[in-house]
Every structure is written in C-alpha cells, then in structure tokens.
Amino acid sequence: MKSSLASLLTGAVVLGAATMASAHFQMIYTPEMALKQGGQIPLKMVFTHPFDAGYTMDMGTPEEFFVIRTRGENEPVRTDLKEGLKAIEWASLTNTGKAWETTYQARGGDHIFCLIPEPYWEAKEDAYIKQNTKVIVNVGGEPGAWHEPVGLPTEIVPLAKPYDRWTGNVFQGQVLLNGEPVPNAEIEVEYLNHQPLLDSNSFAEEPAVTVPQESFSVQTIFADNNGVFTFGIPRAGWWGFAALDLEEDYTYKDHPCSHDAVIWIQAKDIN
Amino acid sequence: MTVKPFVLAAALLFMTTAAAQAHTPLCSCFDNGDNTITCEGGFSDGSSASGVAMRIQAADGSILMEGAMDADSTYTFTRPAGDFTVLFDAGEGHVIEVPSRNIVL
C-alpha cells in the first residue's frame, strides 16, 4: 500500500481510475462451479470489468492454461488446456475485446483451472497488468486438493471451498507470492453483476444490482499479517477477488507490471 | 463396573457416530466411449474408497460382475447388454446405486 504522501502525489491518477467505477478482473467463467454430475462444460476466459460489464481488454495468448484434477486421496493430475483454446470476441456493454474459450470434460472431484495470461498493456497507467487466475469446479461433491497451493507465481489459496459458500457465509483466502504469504495485501472484490451469455459471448445488459454510491461497485479490503483476507458474502452469484500488485519491482518488457492474483467463488442462497 | 471404561466406550461410540455422519458415500460412473464404463467412488470428506465392493446388477437382480475399487478409487468394467445398476457397497448405510441411465460421458 502506498503511503498517504504517495497517495496525495498520485491523487490525479486515483481520481481518474475512480471514474471507471470498477476494476480489471481476469475471468475464467463456466455457469456452474458445483456440478451434480460430470460432463462437458464450457469455459470462457475474459479480461474485463465485471461489475458494470465495462471495458473488455484484449487478451493475448495465455502463457499457460491448465487444470489440476484431484479427487479424494488420489494424486493430482495436471492437464494442459492451452492447445484447445479458441479465440473469441467478447462483447461488454462498452466494447468488444479478444477473449478465449474451450470446453472441458469433467469427471468427479475438484478441477482447479489455472490461467497465466500474457501481461496486458494498460497505456493509461504506463504499465502492464498480469492477473494469474484460479477457478475451482467440483463435480459430485467429492473434494480434492482445493485448499492446497497450485504453485502459481501469485496465487490466492482458498481457506473455504469456493464452490460451497452460502449467501451470508464468509469466504477466506490466503494471498501468496512465490508460495509465501503477502502481509496486508490489497484485494479488490467485485460482483459479477451482468449475466454472461455464453451463446452470444456477451454480458446481459441488465445489471443484477444497482449501487447506492460508487464505493460499492468495487470493494477494497486488506489481508492480515499472514496474507489472509475475509469477506462476508451478501448475495448469491459470482464474486471475484483480485489481490493487486503483489510483487514490488516486477516488470515486463522493461515496464512496471502489476503482478496480481485472482480467484472467483460462486455462492448460493440457502432456502 | 468402573466409571473410566464406560467413559472411554462412550467416547468411542461418539467418535464412530460422528465419523458416520461426516462422510457420505459418493459414486459416479462415466461412459468411456469404448464400451467400457469407469466408476469413481469416494466419500464427501475426501477419504479413499479403495477396496470398496462393487457389483453390477442386471434388471432381474442377478449379479453380472463383482469387484472392488482399485487404489485410485475407480472400477472399470465392460458395459453389459441392457439396463443394469452399479452398486457401490461400503457397508450398511453406505451403499450407492447408479442406474445405467445415469451414466454420462
């Protein structure tokens, strides 16, 4: 986190960002994280501003896209999925951006999808953004190693199953950089407020919720000394957590690069 | 009867009961597309189903095949003709029946 003096100095930049209303989030989207039975599932990889279905950034070719399947006490099995990616155009409410899709044949247990994207050049900030992202899909209720680090350079390790949260539960995660906790990491939290429409590769126009004031569209929280953060889940649906700028002095092509970690959860109403 | 063994016995009983409630047996079967079917078994607490008895039952109740979950908690068999039911038998209260119509790709 910047000092208050630094914040003052960069006040103009902060103000500029605030008018954008929501934050960058790398998505790995599939309609259901907790499947009753296996089968073929769609996956869409989109780098966008999910709360307001805002500007969708052009994704480059991912550096890595793979899944780690674990079931019960079995050894984890890693499968590369990069070769199966197909380029698509994803339409948000403001523009259309380059994105990726694939399908995956899911059997039982936990499937930890991991995306290491090519860094995105954010000209406005004269810097790159690289959001290493995880989504965990469970089939049939048999757990695997959802709670173990995959070993991504930046990673959020869930401390509760990201696919079994009721509305009103908390979600906790631990932010890691190269396997070590990141004390006081800054995390942005955003609700997937526009339904992704998989047939048309776009977001629904109508938002699920409206905000009383701009602070609510992207919420900022901080991890504790062990890199652990806690978030109470107020509504069913997808919630994204982006831990920002975890590696000081991280660069890409001789420019600063914000080295982020993203995880998504899907909460359900209890009734 | 002294108090101590009674307490121990009660504690043991409690633990057994708790364990039974904390894990639910799970079994799903998948069509491998090559005329074989693989069933994956386990428990909701993530524990292994290795060694659990497996039976394939015909519609008339006769047993077509018998075996056990392997080290990876899977059981693969050749698809029999007609309708059948897969029985995952981890003991009383821990039996799962998978009808052939529920077997997916």
GROMACS .gro file of C-alpha atoms in nm:
model
  376
    1MET     CA    1   0.000   0.000   0.000
    2LYS     CA    2   0.122   0.346  -0.081
    3SER     CA    3   0.196   0.593   0.196
    4SER     CA    4  -0.053   0.874   0.239
    5LEU     CA    5   0.201   1.113   0.090
    6ALA     CA    6   0.237   0.894  -0.217
    7SER     CA    7  -0.140   0.879  -0.241
    8LEU     CA    8  -0.154   1.257  -0.242
    9LEU     CA    9   0.106   1.271  -0.515
   10THR     CA   10  -0.080   1.025  -0.734
   11GLY     CA   11  -0.418   1.173  -0.648
   12ALA     CA   12  -0.492   1.265  -1.006
   13VAL     CA   13  -0.437   0.908  -1.122
   14VAL     CA   14  -0.656   0.771  -0.843
   15LEU     CA   15  -0.933   1.010  -0.932
   16GLY     CA   16  -0.911   0.906  -1.294
   17ALA     CA   17  -0.942   0.541  -1.201
   18ALA     CA   18  -1.236   0.606  -0.973
   19THR     CA   19  -1.448   0.732  -1.255
   20MET     CA   20  -1.412   0.394  -1.423
   21ALA     CA   21  -1.631   0.260  -1.143
   22SER     CA   22  -1.496  -0.095  -1.149
   23ALA     CA   23  -1.172  -0.283  -1.167
   24HIS     CA   24  -0.991  -0.516  -1.404
   25PHE     CA   25  -1.072  -0.880  -1.344
   26GLN     CA   26  -0.945  -1.180  -1.532
   27MET     CA   27  -1.232  -1.424  -1.558
   28ILE     CA   28  -1.247  -1.798  -1.611
   29TYR     CA   29  -1.620  -1.847  -1.641
   30THR     CA   30  -1.841  -2.153  -1.654
   31PRO     CA   31  -2.205  -2.143  -1.546
   32GLU     CA   32  -2.173  -2.381  -1.250
   33MET     CA   33  -1.886  -2.437  -1.006
   34ALA     CA   34  -2.063  -2.715  -0.814
   35LEU     CA   35  -2.186  -2.973  -1.064
   36LYS     CA   36  -2.403  -3.264  -0.959
   37GLN     CA   37  -2.258  -3.484  -1.227
   38GLY     CA   38  -1.982  -3.476  -1.482
   39GLY     CA   39  -1.998  -3.395  -1.848
   40GLN     CA   40  -1.874  -3.135  -2.091
   41ILE     CA   41  -1.854  -2.784  -1.952
   42PRO     CA   42  -1.789  -2.457  -2.135
   43LEU     CA   43  -1.509  -2.225  -2.024
   44LYS     CA   44  -1.475  -1.859  -2.124
   45MET     CA   45  -1.166  -1.656  -2.045
   46VAL     CA   46  -1.238  -1.283  -2.050
   47PHE     CA   47  -1.039  -0.988  -1.910
   48THR     CA   48  -1.298  -0.731  -1.825
   49HIS     CA   49  -1.467  -0.504  -1.572
   50PRO     CA   50  -1.733  -0.743  -1.449
   51PHE     CA   51  -1.937  -0.529  -1.212
   52ASP     CA   52  -2.057  -0.289  -1.477
   53ALA     CA   53  -1.980  -0.509  -1.780
   54GLY     CA   54  -1.742  -0.231  -1.871
   55TYR     CA   55  -1.441  -0.215  -2.098
   56THR     CA   56  -1.322  -0.561  -2.207
   57MET     CA   57  -0.948  -0.572  -2.262
   58ASP     CA   58  -0.787  -0.764  -2.550
   59MET     CA   59  -0.627  -1.077  -2.413
   60GLY     CA   60  -0.305  -1.201  -2.567
   61THR     CA   61  -0.224  -1.569  -2.600
   62PRO     CA   62  -0.212  -1.706  -2.245
   63GLU     CA   63   0.129  -1.814  -2.124
   64GLU     CA   64  -0.033  -2.112  -1.954
   65PHE     CA   65  -0.379  -2.256  -1.917
   66PHE     CA   66  -0.416  -2.586  -1.739
   67VAL     CA   67  -0.631  -2.781  -1.496
   68ILE     CA   68  -0.530  -2.981  -1.195
   69ARG     CA   69  -0.776  -3.254  -1.117
   70THR     CA   70  -0.777  -3.405  -0.771
   71ARG     CA   71  -1.027  -3.648  -0.631
   72GLY     CA   72  -1.023  -3.780  -0.278
   73GLU     CA   73  -0.679  -3.907  -0.185
   74ASN     CA   74  -0.565  -3.961  -0.543
   75GLU     CA   75  -0.254  -3.792  -0.673
   76PRO     CA   76  -0.325  -3.463  -0.854
   77VAL     CA   77  -0.325  -3.489  -1.232
   78ARG     CA   78  -0.230  -3.184  -1.438
   79THR     CA   79  -0.367  -3.147  -1.791
   80ASP     CA   80  -0.260  -2.872  -2.027
   81LEU     CA   81  -0.558  -2.700  -2.188
   82LYS     CA   82  -0.379  -2.427  -2.381
   83GLU     CA   83  -0.380  -2.613  -2.712
   84GLY     CA   84  -0.758  -2.638  -2.706
   85LEU     CA   85  -0.818  -2.264  -2.667
   86LYS     CA   86  -1.017  -2.090  -2.938
   87ALA     CA   87  -1.009  -1.715  -2.990
   88ILE     CA   88  -1.342  -1.535  -2.946
   89GLU     CA   89  -1.466  -1.180  -2.925
   90TRP     CA   90  -1.642  -1.096  -2.602
   91ALA     CA   91  -1.891  -0.811  -2.602
   92SER     CA   92  -1.932  -0.600  -2.293
   93LEU     CA   93  -2.166  -0.302  -2.280
   94THR     CA   94  -1.899  -0.060  -2.400
   95ASN     CA   95  -1.685  -0.253  -2.648
   96THR     CA   96  -1.569  -0.590  -2.775
   97GLY     CA   97  -1.241  -0.749  -2.670
   98LYS     CA   98  -1.033  -1.051  -2.760
   99ALA     CA   99  -1.102  -1.347  -2.532
  100TRP     CA  100  -1.073  -1.726  -2.531
  101GLU     CA  101  -1.297  -2.025  -2.495
  102THR     CA  102  -1.274  -2.400  -2.469
  103THR     CA  103  -1.470  -2.695  -2.340
  104TYR     CA  104  -1.367  -2.948  -2.079
  105GLN     CA  105  -1.483  -3.297  -2.000
  106ALA     CA  106  -1.528  -3.304  -1.622
  107ARG     CA  107  -1.548  -3.615  -1.407
  108GLY     CA  108  -1.562  -3.632  -1.028
  109GLY     CA  109  -1.371  -3.424  -0.775
  110ASP     CA  110  -1.203  -3.084  -0.781
  111HIS     CA  111  -1.085  -2.931  -1.106
  112ILE     CA  112  -0.855  -2.635  -1.042
  113PHE     CA  113  -0.842  -2.426  -1.359
  114CYS     CA  114  -0.536  -2.200  -1.374
  115LEU     CA  115  -0.468  -1.922  -1.619
  116ILE     CA  116  -0.139  -1.736  -1.651
  117PRO     CA  117  -0.219  -1.464  -1.902
  118GLU     CA  118   0.012  -1.265  -2.121
  119PRO     CA  119   0.051  -0.931  -1.940
  120TYR     CA  120  -0.191  -0.664  -2.060
  121TRP     CA  121  -0.054  -0.323  -2.157
  122GLU     CA  122  -0.251  -0.056  -1.974
  123ALA     CA  123  -0.144   0.257  -2.160
  124LYS     CA  124  -0.324   0.489  -1.917
  125GLU     CA  125  -0.103   0.365  -1.635
  126ASP     CA  126   0.210   0.318  -1.848
  127ALA     CA  127   0.229  -0.032  -1.701
  128TYR     CA  128   0.133  -0.393  -1.759
  129ILE     CA  129  -0.120  -0.598  -1.563
  130LYS     CA  130  -0.083  -0.972  -1.515
  131GLN     CA  131  -0.359  -1.149  -1.325
  132ASN     CA  132  -0.290  -1.515  -1.254
  133THR     CA  133  -0.634  -1.662  -1.206
  134LYS     CA  134  -0.788  -1.970  -1.046
  135VAL     CA  135  -1.138  -2.114  -1.061
  136ILE     CA  136  -1.225  -2.442  -0.893
  137VAL     CA  137  -1.508  -2.658  -1.024
  138ASN     CA  138  -1.629  -2.954  -0.822
  139VAL     CA  139  -1.820  -3.249  -0.962
  140GLY     CA  140  -2.033  -3.474  -0.744
  141GLY     CA  141  -1.938  -3.335  -0.403
  142GLU     CA  142  -1.623  -3.536  -0.359
  143PRO     CA  143  -1.348  -3.294  -0.260
  144GLY     CA  144  -0.986  -3.295  -0.367
  145ALA     CA  145  -0.698  -3.059  -0.306
  146TRP     CA  146  -0.894  -2.735  -0.346
  147HIS     CA  147  -0.719  -2.596  -0.036
  148GLU     CA  148  -0.364  -2.660  -0.150
  149PRO     CA  149  -0.147  -2.411  -0.339
  150VAL     CA  150  -0.101  -2.494  -0.705
  151GLY     CA  151   0.234  -2.314  -0.708
  152LEU     CA  152   0.146  -2.020  -0.933
  153PRO     CA  153   0.383  -1.721  -0.901
  154THR     CA  154   0.097  -1.525  -0.748
  155GLU     CA  155  -0.195  -1.716  -0.604
  156ILE     CA  156  -0.494  -1.692  -0.376
  157VAL     CA  157  -0.535  -2.015  -0.183
  158PRO     CA  158  -0.893  -2.061  -0.064
  159LEU     CA  159  -0.947  -2.142   0.304
  160ALA     CA  160  -1.305  -2.247   0.232
  161LYS     CA  161  -1.437  -2.426  -0.073
  162PRO     CA  162  -1.502  -2.155  -0.333
  163TYR     CA  163  -1.791  -2.362  -0.471
  164ASP     CA  164  -1.985  -2.436  -0.150
  165ARG     CA  165  -2.048  -2.093   0.001
  166TRP     CA  166  -2.398  -2.000   0.112
  167THR     CA  167  -2.506  -1.640   0.094
  168GLY     CA  168  -2.412  -1.499   0.433
  169ASN     CA  169  -2.109  -1.723   0.480
  170VAL     CA  170  -1.767  -1.570   0.481
  171PHE     CA  171  -1.503  -1.653   0.226
  172GLN     CA  172  -1.141  -1.654   0.334
  173GLY     CA  173  -0.832  -1.682   0.122
  174GLN     CA  174  -0.459  -1.650   0.165
  175VAL     CA  175  -0.259  -1.438  -0.075
  176LEU     CA  176   0.074  -1.588  -0.181
  177LEU     CA  177   0.368  -1.459  -0.381
  178ASN     CA  178   0.606  -1.736  -0.485
  179GLY     CA  179   0.447  -1.955  -0.217
  180GLU     CA  180   0.493  -1.704   0.066
  181PRO     CA  181   0.208  -1.514   0.233
  182VAL     CA  182   0.178  -1.148   0.139
  183PRO     CA  183   0.108  -0.947   0.457
  184ASN     CA  184  -0.151  -0.671   0.421
  185ALA     CA  185  -0.214  -0.746   0.055
  186GLU     CA  186  -0.471  -0.518  -0.106
  187ILE     CA  187  -0.768  -0.704  -0.252
  188GLU     CA  188  -1.042  -0.572  -0.475
  189VAL     CA  189  -1.373  -0.754  -0.460
  190GLU     CA  190  -1.629  -0.734  -0.733
  191TYR     CA  191  -1.966  -0.892  -0.804
  192LEU     CA  192  -2.038  -1.041  -1.145
  193ASN     CA  193  -2.331  -0.809  -1.191
  194HIS     CA  194  -2.419  -0.882  -1.553
  195GLN     CA  195  -2.506  -1.238  -1.650
  196PRO     CA  196  -2.255  -1.380  -1.902
  197LEU     CA  197  -2.444  -1.503  -2.210
  198LEU     CA  198  -2.240  -1.791  -2.343
  199ASP     CA  199  -2.418  -1.832  -2.675
  200SER     CA  200  -2.353  -1.475  -2.781
  201ASN     CA  201  -2.022  -1.425  -2.590
  202SER     CA  202  -2.156  -1.116  -2.421
  203PHE     CA  203  -2.288  -0.977  -2.097
  204ALA     CA  204  -2.658  -0.926  -2.030
  205GLU     CA  205  -2.748  -0.559  -2.045
  206GLU     CA  206  -2.948  -0.557  -1.725
  207PRO     CA  207  -2.746  -0.550  -1.402
  208ALA     CA  208  -2.849  -0.769  -1.110
  209VAL     CA  209  -2.795  -0.492  -0.856
  210THR     CA  210  -2.754  -0.117  -0.852
  211VAL     CA  211  -2.519   0.065  -0.619
  212PRO     CA  212  -2.612   0.340  -0.374
  213GLN     CA  213  -2.275   0.503  -0.440
  214GLU     CA  214  -1.962   0.424  -0.644
  215SER     CA  215  -1.768   0.280  -0.348
  216PHE     CA  216  -1.988  -0.026  -0.366
  217SER     CA  217  -1.910  -0.130  -0.721
  218VAL     CA  218  -1.559  -0.241  -0.631
  219GLN     CA  219  -1.485  -0.304  -0.267
  220THR     CA  220  -1.133  -0.281  -0.133
  221ILE     CA  221  -1.022  -0.494   0.159
  222PHE     CA  222  -0.685  -0.586   0.305
  223ALA     CA  223  -0.531  -0.914   0.413
  224ASP     CA  224  -0.390  -0.953   0.764
  225ASN     CA  225  -0.026  -1.016   0.858
  226ASN     CA  226  -0.049  -1.370   0.724
  227GLY     CA  227  -0.196  -1.265   0.393
  228VAL     CA  228  -0.538  -1.393   0.496
  229PHE     CA  229  -0.848  -1.196   0.399
  230THR     CA  230  -1.210  -1.241   0.497
  231PHE     CA  231  -1.518  -1.139   0.303
  232GLY     CA  232  -1.882  -1.181   0.407
  233ILE     CA  233  -2.090  -1.285   0.107
  234PRO     CA  234  -2.405  -1.072   0.080
  235ARG     CA  235  -2.558  -1.216  -0.235
  236ALA     CA  236  -2.569  -1.534  -0.442
  237GLY     CA  237  -2.366  -1.542  -0.761
  238TRP     CA  238  -2.006  -1.499  -0.866
  239TRP     CA  239  -1.767  -1.287  -0.662
  240GLY     CA  240  -1.415  -1.210  -0.781
  241PHE     CA  241  -1.116  -1.137  -0.558
  242ALA     CA  242  -0.813  -0.968  -0.709
  243ALA     CA  243  -0.503  -0.927  -0.492
  244LEU     CA  244  -0.311  -0.642  -0.651
  245ASP     CA  245   0.049  -0.558  -0.724
  246LEU     CA  246   0.194  -0.833  -0.507
  247GLU     CA  247   0.549  -0.810  -0.634
  248GLU     CA  248   0.727  -0.482  -0.596
  249ASP     CA  249   0.965  -0.408  -0.884
  250TYR     CA  250   0.804  -0.672  -1.106
  251THR     CA  251   0.848  -0.575  -1.469
  252TYR     CA  252   0.753  -0.697  -1.813
  253LYS     CA  253   0.928  -0.571  -2.125
  254ASP     CA  254   1.106  -0.305  -1.921
  255HIS     CA  255   0.787  -0.160  -1.782
  256PRO     CA  256   0.630  -0.193  -1.441
  257CYS     CA  257   0.381  -0.478  -1.423
  258SER     CA  258   0.116  -0.524  -1.158
  259HIS     CA  259   0.153  -0.891  -1.061
  260ASP     CA  260  -0.193  -0.986  -0.937
  261ALA     CA  261  -0.373  -1.299  -0.820
  262VAL     CA  262  -0.743  -1.363  -0.884
  263ILE     CA  263  -0.988  -1.622  -0.756
  264TRP     CA  264  -1.362  -1.650  -0.808
  265ILE     CA  265  -1.629  -1.803  -0.587
  266GLN     CA  266  -1.991  -1.889  -0.658
  267ALA     CA  267  -2.235  -1.852  -0.368
  268LYS     CA  268  -2.586  -1.994  -0.344
  269ASP     CA  269  -2.886  -1.882  -0.144
  270ILE     CA  270  -2.984  -2.100   0.150
  271ASN     CA  271  -3.355  -2.167   0.139
  272MET     CA  272  -1.814  -5.153   3.662
  273THR     CA  273  -1.578  -4.863   3.699
  274VAL     CA  274  -1.651  -4.527   3.552
  275LYS     CA  275  -1.343  -4.496   3.336
  276PRO     CA  276  -1.404  -4.775   3.082
  277PHE     CA  277  -1.760  -4.654   3.046
  278VAL     CA  278  -1.641  -4.307   2.958
  279LEU     CA  279  -1.393  -4.445   2.709
  280ALA     CA  280  -1.657  -4.662   2.549
  281ALA     CA  281  -1.894  -4.368   2.525
  282ALA     CA  282  -1.624  -4.155   2.368
  283LEU     CA  283  -1.550  -4.426   2.117
  284LEU     CA  284  -1.917  -4.463   2.032
  285PHE     CA  285  -1.946  -4.088   1.985
  286MET     CA  286  -1.649  -4.080   1.752
  287THR     CA  287  -1.789  -4.363   1.543
  288THR     CA  288  -2.122  -4.187   1.512
  289ALA     CA  289  -1.959  -3.858   1.424
  290ALA     CA  290  -1.747  -4.021   1.157
  291ALA     CA  291  -2.052  -4.184   1.000
  292GLN     CA  292  -2.233  -3.853   0.977
  293ALA     CA  293  -1.935  -3.662   0.850
  294HIS     CA  294  -1.884  -3.866   0.537
  295THR     CA  295  -2.135  -3.952   0.274
  296PRO     CA  296  -2.052  -4.217   0.018
  297LEU     CA  297  -2.027  -4.091  -0.339
  298CYS     CA  298  -2.010  -4.280  -0.664
  299SER     CA  299  -2.041  -4.161  -1.024
  300CYS     CA  300  -1.997  -4.362  -1.340
  301PHE     CA  301  -1.878  -4.243  -1.679
  302ASP     CA  302  -1.902  -4.394  -2.025
  303ASN     CA  303  -1.550  -4.412  -2.166
  304GLY     CA  304  -1.684  -4.426  -2.522
  305ASP     CA  305  -1.510  -4.759  -2.590
  306ASN     CA  306  -1.780  -4.988  -2.449
  307THR     CA  307  -1.630  -4.964  -2.102
  308ILE     CA  308  -1.755  -4.776  -1.800
  309THR     CA  309  -1.547  -4.629  -1.520
  310CYS     CA  310  -1.697  -4.570  -1.179
  311GLU     CA  311  -1.534  -4.330  -0.938
  312GLY     CA  312  -1.606  -4.376  -0.570
  313GLY     CA  313  -1.521  -4.179  -0.263
  314PHE     CA  314  -1.655  -4.001   0.040
  315SER     CA  315  -1.762  -3.644   0.097
  316ASP     CA  316  -1.472  -3.594   0.340
  317GLY     CA  317  -1.225  -3.682   0.066
  318SER     CA  318  -1.126  -4.021   0.208
  319SER     CA  319  -1.036  -4.307  -0.025
  320ALA     CA  320  -1.283  -4.572  -0.139
  321SER     CA  321  -1.008  -4.816  -0.230
  322GLY     CA  322  -1.124  -5.172  -0.166
  323VAL     CA  323  -1.496  -5.091  -0.155
  324ALA     CA  324  -1.704  -5.375  -0.303
  325MET     CA  325  -1.859  -5.313  -0.646
  326ARG     CA  326  -2.139  -5.512  -0.803
  327ILE     CA  327  -2.309  -5.483  -1.139
  328GLN     CA  328  -2.668  -5.597  -1.116
  329ALA     CA  329  -2.898  -5.684  -1.405
  330ALA     CA  330  -3.259  -5.565  -1.417
  331ASP     CA  331  -3.373  -5.907  -1.287
  332GLY     CA  332  -3.149  -5.870  -0.980
  333SER     CA  333  -2.886  -6.117  -1.089
  334ILE     CA  334  -2.523  -6.017  -1.034
  335LEU     CA  335  -2.338  -5.975  -1.362
  336MET     CA  336  -1.997  -5.871  -1.229
  337GLU     CA  337  -1.827  -5.824  -0.895
  338GLY     CA  338  -1.509  -5.649  -0.797
  339ALA     CA  339  -1.362  -5.374  -0.583
  340MET     CA  340  -1.249  -5.016  -0.611
  341ASP     CA  341  -0.879  -5.001  -0.705
  342ALA     CA  342  -0.604  -4.793  -0.543
  343ASP     CA  343  -0.735  -4.480  -0.719
  344SER     CA  344  -1.092  -4.550  -0.605
  345THR     CA  345  -1.204  -4.641  -0.956
  346TYR     CA  346  -1.364  -4.951  -1.104
  347THR     CA  347  -1.377  -5.010  -1.478
  348PHE     CA  348  -1.591  -5.273  -1.646
  349THR     CA  349  -1.726  -5.367  -1.990
  350ARG     CA  350  -2.075  -5.236  -2.048
  351PRO     CA  351  -2.325  -5.521  -2.021
  352ALA     CA  352  -2.620  -5.550  -2.259
  353GLY     CA  353  -2.946  -5.395  -2.143
  354ASP     CA  354  -3.025  -5.194  -1.831
  355PHE     CA  355  -2.821  -5.250  -1.520
  356THR     CA  356  -2.740  -5.094  -1.186
  357VAL     CA  357  -2.398  -5.031  -1.034
  358LEU     CA  358  -2.380  -5.097  -0.661
  359PHE     CA  359  -2.107  -4.926  -0.459
  360ASP     CA  360  -2.117  -5.112  -0.128
  361ALA     CA  361  -1.914  -4.953   0.152
  362GLY     CA  362  -2.123  -5.125   0.420
  363GLU     CA  363  -2.453  -5.062   0.590
  364GLY     CA  364  -2.583  -4.713   0.524
  365HIS     CA  365  -2.308  -4.656   0.270
  366VAL     CA  366  -2.449  -4.815  -0.042
  367ILE     CA  367  -2.492  -4.617  -0.362
  368GLU     CA  368  -2.690  -4.737  -0.660
  369VAL     CA  369  -2.613  -4.591  -1.000
  370PRO     CA  370  -2.870  -4.689  -1.264
  371SER     CA  371  -2.728  -4.727  -1.616
  372ARG     CA  372  -2.943  -4.437  -1.742
  373ASN     CA  373  -2.743  -4.203  -1.509
  374ILE     CA  374  -2.410  -4.293  -1.666
  375VAL     CA  375  -2.278  -3.999  -1.863
  376LEU     CA  376  -1.988  -3.930  -2.094
   0.00000   0.00000   0.00000
